[in-house]
Coordinates of C-alpha atoms in Angstrom, one line a residue:
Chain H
X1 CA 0.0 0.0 0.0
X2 CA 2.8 2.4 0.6
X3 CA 6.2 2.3 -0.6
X4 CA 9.5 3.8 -0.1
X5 CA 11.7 3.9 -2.7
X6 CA 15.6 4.9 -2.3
X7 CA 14.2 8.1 -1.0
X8 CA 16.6 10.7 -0.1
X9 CA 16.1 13.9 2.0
X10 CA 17.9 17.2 2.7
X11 CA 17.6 20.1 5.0
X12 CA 20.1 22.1 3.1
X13 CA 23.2 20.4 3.9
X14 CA 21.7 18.2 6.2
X15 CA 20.6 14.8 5.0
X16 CA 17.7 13.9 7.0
X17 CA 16.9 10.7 5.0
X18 CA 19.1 8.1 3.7
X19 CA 17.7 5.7 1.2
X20 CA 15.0 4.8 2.6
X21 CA 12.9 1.6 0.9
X22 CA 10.5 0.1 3.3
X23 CA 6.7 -1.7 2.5
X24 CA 4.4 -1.3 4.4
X25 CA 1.0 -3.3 3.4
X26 CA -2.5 -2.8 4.0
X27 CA -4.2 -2.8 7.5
X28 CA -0.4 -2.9 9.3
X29 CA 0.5 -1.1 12.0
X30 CA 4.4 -0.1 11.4
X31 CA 6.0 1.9 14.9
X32 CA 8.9 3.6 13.9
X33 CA 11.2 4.6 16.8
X34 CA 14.8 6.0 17.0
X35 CA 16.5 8.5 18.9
X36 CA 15.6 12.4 18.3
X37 CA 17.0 13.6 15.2
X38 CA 17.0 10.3 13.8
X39 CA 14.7 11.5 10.8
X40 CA 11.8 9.4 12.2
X41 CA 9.6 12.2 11.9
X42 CA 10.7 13.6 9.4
X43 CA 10.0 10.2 7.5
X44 CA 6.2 10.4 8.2
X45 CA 5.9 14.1 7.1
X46 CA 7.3 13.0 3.7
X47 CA 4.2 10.5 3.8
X48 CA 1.6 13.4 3.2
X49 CA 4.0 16.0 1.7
X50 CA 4.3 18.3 4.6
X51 CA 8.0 17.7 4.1
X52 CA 9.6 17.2 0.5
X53 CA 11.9 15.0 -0.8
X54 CA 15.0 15.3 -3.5
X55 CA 15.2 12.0 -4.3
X56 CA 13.4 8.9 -4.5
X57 CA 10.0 8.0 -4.8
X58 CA 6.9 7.4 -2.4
X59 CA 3.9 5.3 -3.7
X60 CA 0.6 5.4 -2.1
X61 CA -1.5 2.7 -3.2
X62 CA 0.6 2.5 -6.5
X63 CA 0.5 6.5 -7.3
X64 CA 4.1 8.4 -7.1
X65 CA 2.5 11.0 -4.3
X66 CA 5.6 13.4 -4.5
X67 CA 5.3 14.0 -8.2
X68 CA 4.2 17.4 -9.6
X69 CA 1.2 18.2 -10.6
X70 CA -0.6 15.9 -7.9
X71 CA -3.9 17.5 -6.5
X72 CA -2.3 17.9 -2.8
X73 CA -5.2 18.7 -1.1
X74 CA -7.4 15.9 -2.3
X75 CA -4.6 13.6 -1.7
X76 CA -3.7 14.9 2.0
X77 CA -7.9 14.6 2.8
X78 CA -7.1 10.4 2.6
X79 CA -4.0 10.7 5.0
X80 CA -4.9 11.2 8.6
X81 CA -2.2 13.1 10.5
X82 CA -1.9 12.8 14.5
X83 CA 0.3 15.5 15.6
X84 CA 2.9 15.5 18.9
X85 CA 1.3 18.9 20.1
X86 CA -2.1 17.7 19.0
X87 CA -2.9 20.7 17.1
X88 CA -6.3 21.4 17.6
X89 CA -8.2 24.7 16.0
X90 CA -8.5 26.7 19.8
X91 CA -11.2 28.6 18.6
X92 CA -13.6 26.0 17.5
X93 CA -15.2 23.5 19.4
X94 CA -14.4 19.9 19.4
X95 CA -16.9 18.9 17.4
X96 CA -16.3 22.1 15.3
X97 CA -12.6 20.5 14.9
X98 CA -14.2 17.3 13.7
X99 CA -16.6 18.8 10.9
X100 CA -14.9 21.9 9.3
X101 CA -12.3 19.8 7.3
X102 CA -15.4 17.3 5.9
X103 CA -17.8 20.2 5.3
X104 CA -15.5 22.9 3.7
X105 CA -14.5 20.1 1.3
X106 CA -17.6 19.5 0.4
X107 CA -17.7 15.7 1.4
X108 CA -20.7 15.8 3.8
X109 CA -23.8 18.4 4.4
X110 CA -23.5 20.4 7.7
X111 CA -26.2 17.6 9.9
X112 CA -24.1 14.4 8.1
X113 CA -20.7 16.1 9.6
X114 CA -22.3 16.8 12.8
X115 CA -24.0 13.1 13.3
X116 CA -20.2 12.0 11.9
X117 CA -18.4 14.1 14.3
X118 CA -20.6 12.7 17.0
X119 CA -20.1 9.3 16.6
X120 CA -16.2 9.9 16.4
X121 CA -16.4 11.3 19.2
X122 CA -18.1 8.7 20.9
X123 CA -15.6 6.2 19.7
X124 CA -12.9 8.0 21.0
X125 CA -14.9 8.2 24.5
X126 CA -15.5 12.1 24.2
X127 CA -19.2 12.2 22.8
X128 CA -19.8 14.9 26.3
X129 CA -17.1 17.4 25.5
X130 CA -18.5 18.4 21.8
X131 CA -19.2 21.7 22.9
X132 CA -16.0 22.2 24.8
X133 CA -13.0 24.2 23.3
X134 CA -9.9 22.9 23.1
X135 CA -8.9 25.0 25.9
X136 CA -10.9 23.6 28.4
X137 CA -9.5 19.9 27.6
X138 CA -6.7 17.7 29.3
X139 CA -4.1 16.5 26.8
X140 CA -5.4 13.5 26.9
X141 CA -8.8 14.4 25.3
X142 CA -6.9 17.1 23.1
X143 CA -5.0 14.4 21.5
X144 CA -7.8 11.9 21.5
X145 CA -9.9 14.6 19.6
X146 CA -7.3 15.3 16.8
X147 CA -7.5 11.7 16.6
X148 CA -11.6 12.4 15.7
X149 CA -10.7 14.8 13.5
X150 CA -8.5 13.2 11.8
X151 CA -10.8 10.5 11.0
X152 CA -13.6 12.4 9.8
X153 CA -12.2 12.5 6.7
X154 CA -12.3 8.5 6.2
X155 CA -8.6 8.2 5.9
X156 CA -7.4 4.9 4.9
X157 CA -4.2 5.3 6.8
X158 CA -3.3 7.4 9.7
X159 CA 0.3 8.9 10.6
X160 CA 1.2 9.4 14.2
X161 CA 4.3 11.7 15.3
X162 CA 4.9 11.0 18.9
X163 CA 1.3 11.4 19.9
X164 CA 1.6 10.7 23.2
X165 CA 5.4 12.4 24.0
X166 CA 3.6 15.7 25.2
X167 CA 1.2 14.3 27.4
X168 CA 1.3 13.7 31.4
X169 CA 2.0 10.3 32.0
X170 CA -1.4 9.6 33.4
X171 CA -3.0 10.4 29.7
X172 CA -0.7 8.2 27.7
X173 CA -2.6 5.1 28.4
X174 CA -6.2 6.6 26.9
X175 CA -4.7 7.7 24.2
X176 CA -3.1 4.6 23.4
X177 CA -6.3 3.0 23.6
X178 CA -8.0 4.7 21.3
X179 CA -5.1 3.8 18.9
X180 CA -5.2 -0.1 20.0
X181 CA -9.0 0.0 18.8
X182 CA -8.0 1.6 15.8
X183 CA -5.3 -1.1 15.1
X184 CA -7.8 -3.7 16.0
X185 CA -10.7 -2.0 13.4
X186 CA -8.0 -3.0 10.5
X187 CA -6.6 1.1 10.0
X188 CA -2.7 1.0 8.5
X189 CA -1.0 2.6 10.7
X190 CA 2.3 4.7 11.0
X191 CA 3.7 5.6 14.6
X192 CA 6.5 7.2 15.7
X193 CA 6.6 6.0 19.4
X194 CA 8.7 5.2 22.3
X195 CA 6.3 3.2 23.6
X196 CA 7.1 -0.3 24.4
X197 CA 4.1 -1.4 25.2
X198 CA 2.4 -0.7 22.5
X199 CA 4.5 -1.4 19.8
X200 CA 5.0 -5.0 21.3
X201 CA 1.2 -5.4 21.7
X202 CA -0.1 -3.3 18.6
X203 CA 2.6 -3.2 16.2
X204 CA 3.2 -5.9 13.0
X205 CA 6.6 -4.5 12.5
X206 CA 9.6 -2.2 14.3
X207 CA 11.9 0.2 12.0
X208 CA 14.4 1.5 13.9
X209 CA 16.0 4.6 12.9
X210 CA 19.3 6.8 13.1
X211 CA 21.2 9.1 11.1
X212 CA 18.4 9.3 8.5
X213 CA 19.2 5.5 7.6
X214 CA 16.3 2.2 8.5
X215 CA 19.0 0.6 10.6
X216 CA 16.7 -2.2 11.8
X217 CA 13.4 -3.9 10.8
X218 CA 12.0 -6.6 12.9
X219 CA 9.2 -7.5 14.7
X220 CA 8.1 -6.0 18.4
X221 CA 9.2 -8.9 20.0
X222 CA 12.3 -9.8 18.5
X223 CA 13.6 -6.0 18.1
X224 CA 13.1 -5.3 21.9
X225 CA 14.1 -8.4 23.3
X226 CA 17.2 -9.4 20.7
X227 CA 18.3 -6.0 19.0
X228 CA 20.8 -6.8 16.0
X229 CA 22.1 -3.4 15.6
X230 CA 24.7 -2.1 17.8
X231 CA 23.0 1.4 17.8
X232 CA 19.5 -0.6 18.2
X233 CA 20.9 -2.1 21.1
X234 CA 22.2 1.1 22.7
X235 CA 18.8 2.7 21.7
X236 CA 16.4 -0.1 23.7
X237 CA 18.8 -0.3 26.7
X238 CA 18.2 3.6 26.9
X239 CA 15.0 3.6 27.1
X240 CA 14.7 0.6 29.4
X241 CA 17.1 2.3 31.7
X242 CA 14.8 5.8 31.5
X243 CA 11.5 4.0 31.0
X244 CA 8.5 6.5 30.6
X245 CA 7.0 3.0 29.6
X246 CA 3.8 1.7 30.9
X247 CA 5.8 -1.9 30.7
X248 CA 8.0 -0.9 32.9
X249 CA 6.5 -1.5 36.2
X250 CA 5.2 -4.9 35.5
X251 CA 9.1 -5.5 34.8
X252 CA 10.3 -4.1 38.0
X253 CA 7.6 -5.7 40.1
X254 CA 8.5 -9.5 38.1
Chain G
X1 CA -15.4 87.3 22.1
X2 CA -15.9 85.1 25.1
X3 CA -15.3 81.5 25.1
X4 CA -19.4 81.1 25.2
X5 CA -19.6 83.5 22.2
X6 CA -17.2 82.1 20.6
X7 CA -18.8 78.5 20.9
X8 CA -21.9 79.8 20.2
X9 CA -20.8 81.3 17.1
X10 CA -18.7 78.9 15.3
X11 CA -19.9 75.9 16.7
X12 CA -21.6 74.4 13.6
X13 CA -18.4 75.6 11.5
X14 CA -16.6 72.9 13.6
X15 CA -19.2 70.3 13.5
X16 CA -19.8 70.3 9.5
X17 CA -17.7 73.4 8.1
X18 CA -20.0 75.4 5.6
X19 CA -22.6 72.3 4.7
X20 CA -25.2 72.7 3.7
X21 CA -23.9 75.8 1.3
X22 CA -20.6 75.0 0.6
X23 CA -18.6 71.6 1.0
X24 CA -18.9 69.2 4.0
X25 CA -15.8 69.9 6.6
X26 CA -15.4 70.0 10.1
X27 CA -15.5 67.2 12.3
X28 CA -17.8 65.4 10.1
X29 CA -15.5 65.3 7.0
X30 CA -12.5 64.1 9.8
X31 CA -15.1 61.0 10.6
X32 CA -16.1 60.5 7.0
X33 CA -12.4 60.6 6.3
X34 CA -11.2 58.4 9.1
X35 CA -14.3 55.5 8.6
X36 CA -13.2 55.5 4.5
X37 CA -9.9 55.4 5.3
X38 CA -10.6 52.4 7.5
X39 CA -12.8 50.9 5.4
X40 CA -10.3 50.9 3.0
X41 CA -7.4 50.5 4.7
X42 CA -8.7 47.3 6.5
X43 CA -9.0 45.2 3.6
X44 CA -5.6 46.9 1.8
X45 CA -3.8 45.8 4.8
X46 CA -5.2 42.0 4.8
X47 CA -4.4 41.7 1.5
X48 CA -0.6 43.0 1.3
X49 CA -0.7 41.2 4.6
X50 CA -1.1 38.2 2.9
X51 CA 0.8 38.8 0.2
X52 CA 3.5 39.3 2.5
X53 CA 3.8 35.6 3.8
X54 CA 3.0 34.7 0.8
X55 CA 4.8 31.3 0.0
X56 CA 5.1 32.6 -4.4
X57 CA 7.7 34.8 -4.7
X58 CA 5.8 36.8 -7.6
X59 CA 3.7 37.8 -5.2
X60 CA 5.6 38.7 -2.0
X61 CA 8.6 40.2 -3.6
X62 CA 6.8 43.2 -5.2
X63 CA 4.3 43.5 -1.6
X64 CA 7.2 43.6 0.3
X65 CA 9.2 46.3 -1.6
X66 CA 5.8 48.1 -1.4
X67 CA 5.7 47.8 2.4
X68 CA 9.4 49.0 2.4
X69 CA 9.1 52.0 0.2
X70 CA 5.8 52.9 2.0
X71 CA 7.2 52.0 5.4
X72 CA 10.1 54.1 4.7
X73 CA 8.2 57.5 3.9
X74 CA 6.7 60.1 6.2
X75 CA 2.8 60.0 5.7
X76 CA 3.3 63.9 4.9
X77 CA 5.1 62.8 2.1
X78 CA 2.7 59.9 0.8
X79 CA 0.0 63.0 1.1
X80 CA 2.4 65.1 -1.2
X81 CA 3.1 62.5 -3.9
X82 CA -0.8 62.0 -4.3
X83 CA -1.8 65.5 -4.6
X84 CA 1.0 66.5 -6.9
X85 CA 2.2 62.7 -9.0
X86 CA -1.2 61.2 -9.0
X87 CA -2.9 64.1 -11.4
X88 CA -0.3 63.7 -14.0
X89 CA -0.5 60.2 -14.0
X90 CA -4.0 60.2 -14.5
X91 CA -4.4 63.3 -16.3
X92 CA -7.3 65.0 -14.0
X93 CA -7.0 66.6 -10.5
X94 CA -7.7 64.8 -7.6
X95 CA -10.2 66.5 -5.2
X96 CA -8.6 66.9 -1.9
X97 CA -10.2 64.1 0.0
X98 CA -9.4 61.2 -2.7
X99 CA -6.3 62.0 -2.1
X100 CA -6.0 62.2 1.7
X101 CA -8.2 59.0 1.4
X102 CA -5.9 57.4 -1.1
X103 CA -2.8 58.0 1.1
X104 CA -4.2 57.1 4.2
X105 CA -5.1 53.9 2.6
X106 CA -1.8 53.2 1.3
X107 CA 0.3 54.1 4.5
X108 CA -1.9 52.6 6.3
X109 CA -2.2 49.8 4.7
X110 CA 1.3 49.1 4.7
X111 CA 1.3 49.6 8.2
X112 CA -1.4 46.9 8.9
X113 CA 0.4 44.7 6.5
X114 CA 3.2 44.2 9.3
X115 CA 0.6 43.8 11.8
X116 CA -1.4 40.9 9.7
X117 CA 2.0 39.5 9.1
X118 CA 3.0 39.2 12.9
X119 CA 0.1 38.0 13.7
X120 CA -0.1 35.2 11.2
X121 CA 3.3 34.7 11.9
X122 CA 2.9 34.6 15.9
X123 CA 0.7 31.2 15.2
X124 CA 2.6 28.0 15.9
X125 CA 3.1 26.2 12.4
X126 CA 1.4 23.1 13.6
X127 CA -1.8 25.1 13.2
X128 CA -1.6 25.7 9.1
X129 CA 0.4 22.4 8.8
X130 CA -2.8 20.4 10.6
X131 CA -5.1 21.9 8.3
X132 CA -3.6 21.1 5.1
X133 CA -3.2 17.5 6.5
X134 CA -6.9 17.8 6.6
X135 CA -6.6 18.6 3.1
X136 CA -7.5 22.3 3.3
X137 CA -5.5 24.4 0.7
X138 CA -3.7 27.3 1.0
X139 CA -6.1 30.1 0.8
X140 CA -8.6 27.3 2.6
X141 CA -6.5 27.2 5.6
X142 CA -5.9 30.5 6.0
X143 CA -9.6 31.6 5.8
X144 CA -10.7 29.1 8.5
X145 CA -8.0 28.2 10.9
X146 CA -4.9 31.1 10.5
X147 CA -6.9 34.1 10.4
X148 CA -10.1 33.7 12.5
X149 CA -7.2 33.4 15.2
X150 CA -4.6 35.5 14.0
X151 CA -6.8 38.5 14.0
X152 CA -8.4 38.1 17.6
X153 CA -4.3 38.2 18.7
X154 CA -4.1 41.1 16.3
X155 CA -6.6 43.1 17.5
X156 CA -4.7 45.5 19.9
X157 CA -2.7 46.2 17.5
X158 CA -5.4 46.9 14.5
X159 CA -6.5 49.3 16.9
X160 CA -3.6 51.7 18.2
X161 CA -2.7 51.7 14.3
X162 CA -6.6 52.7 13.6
X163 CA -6.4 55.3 16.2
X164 CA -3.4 56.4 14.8
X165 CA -5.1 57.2 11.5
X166 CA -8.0 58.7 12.8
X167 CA -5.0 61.6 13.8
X168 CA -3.3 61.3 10.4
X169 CA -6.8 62.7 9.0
X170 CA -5.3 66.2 10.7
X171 CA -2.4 66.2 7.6
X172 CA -5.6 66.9 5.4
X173 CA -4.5 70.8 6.9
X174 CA -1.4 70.6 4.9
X175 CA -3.6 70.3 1.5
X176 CA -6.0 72.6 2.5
X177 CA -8.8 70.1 3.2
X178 CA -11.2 71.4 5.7
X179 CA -11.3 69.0 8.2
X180 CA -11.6 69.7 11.9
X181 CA -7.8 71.1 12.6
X182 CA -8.1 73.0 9.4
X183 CA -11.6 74.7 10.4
X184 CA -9.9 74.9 14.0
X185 CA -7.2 76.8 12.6
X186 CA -9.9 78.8 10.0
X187 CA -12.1 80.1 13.5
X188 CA -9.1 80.8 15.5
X189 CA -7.6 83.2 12.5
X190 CA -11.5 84.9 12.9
X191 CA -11.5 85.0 16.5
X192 CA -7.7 85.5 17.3
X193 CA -8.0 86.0 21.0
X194 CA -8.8 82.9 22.2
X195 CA -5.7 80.1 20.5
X196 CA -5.8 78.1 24.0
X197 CA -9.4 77.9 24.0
X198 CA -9.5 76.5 20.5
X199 CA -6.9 74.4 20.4
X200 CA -7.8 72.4 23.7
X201 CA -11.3 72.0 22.4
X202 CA -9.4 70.7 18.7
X203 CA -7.5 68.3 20.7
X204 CA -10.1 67.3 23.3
X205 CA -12.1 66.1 20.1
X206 CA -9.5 64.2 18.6
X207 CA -9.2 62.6 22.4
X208 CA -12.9 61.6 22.0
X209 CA -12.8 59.9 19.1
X210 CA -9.4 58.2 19.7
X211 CA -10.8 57.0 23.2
X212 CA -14.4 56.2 21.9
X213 CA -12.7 53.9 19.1
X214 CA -10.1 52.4 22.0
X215 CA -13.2 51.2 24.3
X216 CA -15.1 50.1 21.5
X217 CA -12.3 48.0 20.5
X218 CA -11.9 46.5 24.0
X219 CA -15.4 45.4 24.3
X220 CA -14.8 43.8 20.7
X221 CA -12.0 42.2 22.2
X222 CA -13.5 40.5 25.4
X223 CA -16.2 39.3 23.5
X224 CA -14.0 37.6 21.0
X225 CA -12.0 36.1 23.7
X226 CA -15.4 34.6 25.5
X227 CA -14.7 31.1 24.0
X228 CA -11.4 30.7 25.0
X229 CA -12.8 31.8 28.6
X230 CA -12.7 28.0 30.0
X231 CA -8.9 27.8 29.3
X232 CA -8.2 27.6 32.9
X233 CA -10.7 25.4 33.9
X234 CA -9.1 22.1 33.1
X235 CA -11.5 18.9 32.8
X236 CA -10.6 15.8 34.0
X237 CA -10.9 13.0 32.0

């Protein structure tokens, strides 16, 4: 469904991206995880051309979506995008977050948005704060929100950049939920994440990242427990050693 | 004269200068000058703002040399260039309130330019870059997400530089428009004892309006900022 090929990125003399070739099929749920800089982000903004690349080429289902001449805008509207700082519009509403994108676009009538917006936010457990502004939301339901949005517009794959890195530790797990249930409804999934547990229960695959370069590609299991790279080693004793993981008590207490 | 006398003699002079007979001046032609000038100036400033993060260079390149030049010029001299360059462009004289309106416009414009650029500017990238992950385009994003925001942030500032052009209106003098300092200066020639007198009641006018459009402004503001009221309020989850 998506694929890298020998892509290649620069931030002027910077190469963020080393040639990159990964696969990533329908209804998987790929974590990507690395230490900052690595160009893990930057690897899933290439995915909906919020960041551009000088070489290579990225398919999405079999169309080259860096090329010129692409309608961006109808092409972004089937990527979902979860953002680290969640991102929300402050001066609408939730529910106002989860219709403008559908309704300006003309894909649904004003009531249809609404009654969709709705049962998104049901789904991600926030049907009661509709009429609440982003303001007057914990992280938590911030981020769980963008998730809403994001879905509104049908998306068949969703992109997540550290979604739960700015939260309080205590919000991390709903948010991660709401992602599990995605995972589980069949969504392809993309997620930059630290987070252990997940990725060992959610996760098909594990890239690991550094320097721009896929170092690593294994599954959850085998890349936390047996890491082949020397830098994929370092990289999983660190965040054992510092875990902001939800894992990690379980561990300790064993 | 007495003050009284004075007031009770010239008093419409100041209001509407020698309307009905002759042309419209006075304090009326100041407010008729000032709301044109914002009318027009609002919009000018949106635009060039615009134009001024504008991500095609065709566009911002010639916007922001126009913001420059304009920036760069005392409005005296913007008032100057109209009344004298714009005639033999266009072949006919311009009446003297096209062309205060016309360069109030412009500097002003240019001024509000900055002001819409900061405040788009001010907004964390996140916001545009969500809503052309939505699949909003440009313009799209701008409309519903950048600027209903950017302009509540803005607002203070739209003001002091709106109250700042309801005082340029005063350079009309310099043209001979009759606008209030200019029929100010017209009654105190006639009445010639009382300068102090006049003068204080010019700028006590001037104060009033300025002031008037200030409050007006913060009442505007504190009702746009009602939604984000709840900010503090945190709910738990």
């Amino acid at each position: 469904m998506i694929e890298f090929k020998n892509v290649n990125k620069w931030f002027g003399a910077y190469q963020a991206l080393v040639d990159v070739n990964e696969h990533v099929a329908r209804g998987e749920v790929v974590v990507v995880c690395g230490p900052s800089g690595s160009g893990k982000s930057t690897l899933i903004r290439t995915l909906n051309r919020l960041e551009p690349i000088q070489q290579g080429e990225i398919h999405l289902e079999g169309h080259n979506i860096h090329r010129a001449g692409l309608d961006v805008n109808q092409f972004r509207s089937g990527i979902g995008f979860v953002f680290q700082q969640f991102n929300l519009f402050p001066h609408l509403t939730a529910l106002q977050n989860c219709t403008l994108a559908p309704v300006h676009l003309g894909r649904l009538k004003p009531a249809e948005a609404r009654e969709q917006a709705l049962a998104l936010l049901e789904r991600v457990g926030l049907r009661h704060k509709a009429d609440a502004y982003p303001g007057q939301l914990s992280g938590g339901q911030q981020q769980r929100v963008a998730i809403a949005r994001a879905l509104a517009m049908k998306p068949p794959v969703m992109l997540f950049d550290e979604p739960t890195s700015a939260l309080d530790p205590e919000m991390v797990g709903e948010v991660l939920q709401v992602m599990r249930d995605l995972a589980r409804d069949g969504m392809t999934m993309l997620v930059v994440t630290h987070e252990m547990g997940f990725a060992r229960e959610v996760a098909d695959r594990v890239l690991f990242m550094d320097a721009g370069q896929v170092l690593e590609r294994a599954t959850p299991e085998a890349f936390f427990s047996q890491p082949q790279h020397p830098r994929a080693r370092q990289f999983v004793a660190d965040i054992r050693g510092f875990g902001t993981v939800p894992a990690a008590p379980a561990v300790a207490a064993a | 004269m007495s003050f009284l006398e004075m007031v009770d003699t010239y008093w419409l002079y100041f209001l509407v200068g020698r309307y009905p007979e002759g042309p419209l001046g006075g304090l009326a032609l100041t407010v008729l000058l000032a709301v044109s000038g914002l009318v027009l100036a609002l919009p000018a400033g949106l635009l060039l703002g615009l134009g001024r993060v504008s991500p095609w260079p065709w566009l911002r390149w010639p916007v922001t040399a126009l913001v420059f030049v304009v920036r760069g010029t005392p409005l005296l001299m913007v008032v100057f260039w109209a009344y004298f360059f714009l005639p033999s462009v266009t072949g006919h004289k311009t009446d003297q309130f096209s062309t205060m309106l016309i360069a109030l416009a412009i500097f002003d414009g240019a001024y509000l330019a900055e002001i819409v650029r900061a405040g788009i500017q001010a907004l964390p990238k996140g916001q545009f870059e969500a809503a052309r992950s939505l699949g909003l385009s440009y313009l799209g994003a701008m409309r519903l997400v950048i600027l209903p925001q950017a302009l509540r942030h803005m607002l203070p500032s739209l003001v002091n530089q709106l109250v700042s052009s309801i005082k340029e209106t005063s350079l009309g003098y310099i043209i001979g428009l009759s606008e209030v300092s200019f029929i100010a200066t017209q009654i105190n020639t006639l009445v010639f004892t009382l300068p102090l007198q006049i003068y204080c009641v010019l700028g006590l006018t001037y104060f009033v309006l300025c002031f008037g459009l200030s409050r007006l402004a913060f009442v505007l503001e504190r009702r746009l900022a009602a939604p984000a009221q709840g900010a503090a309020q945190k709910a738990s989850s």
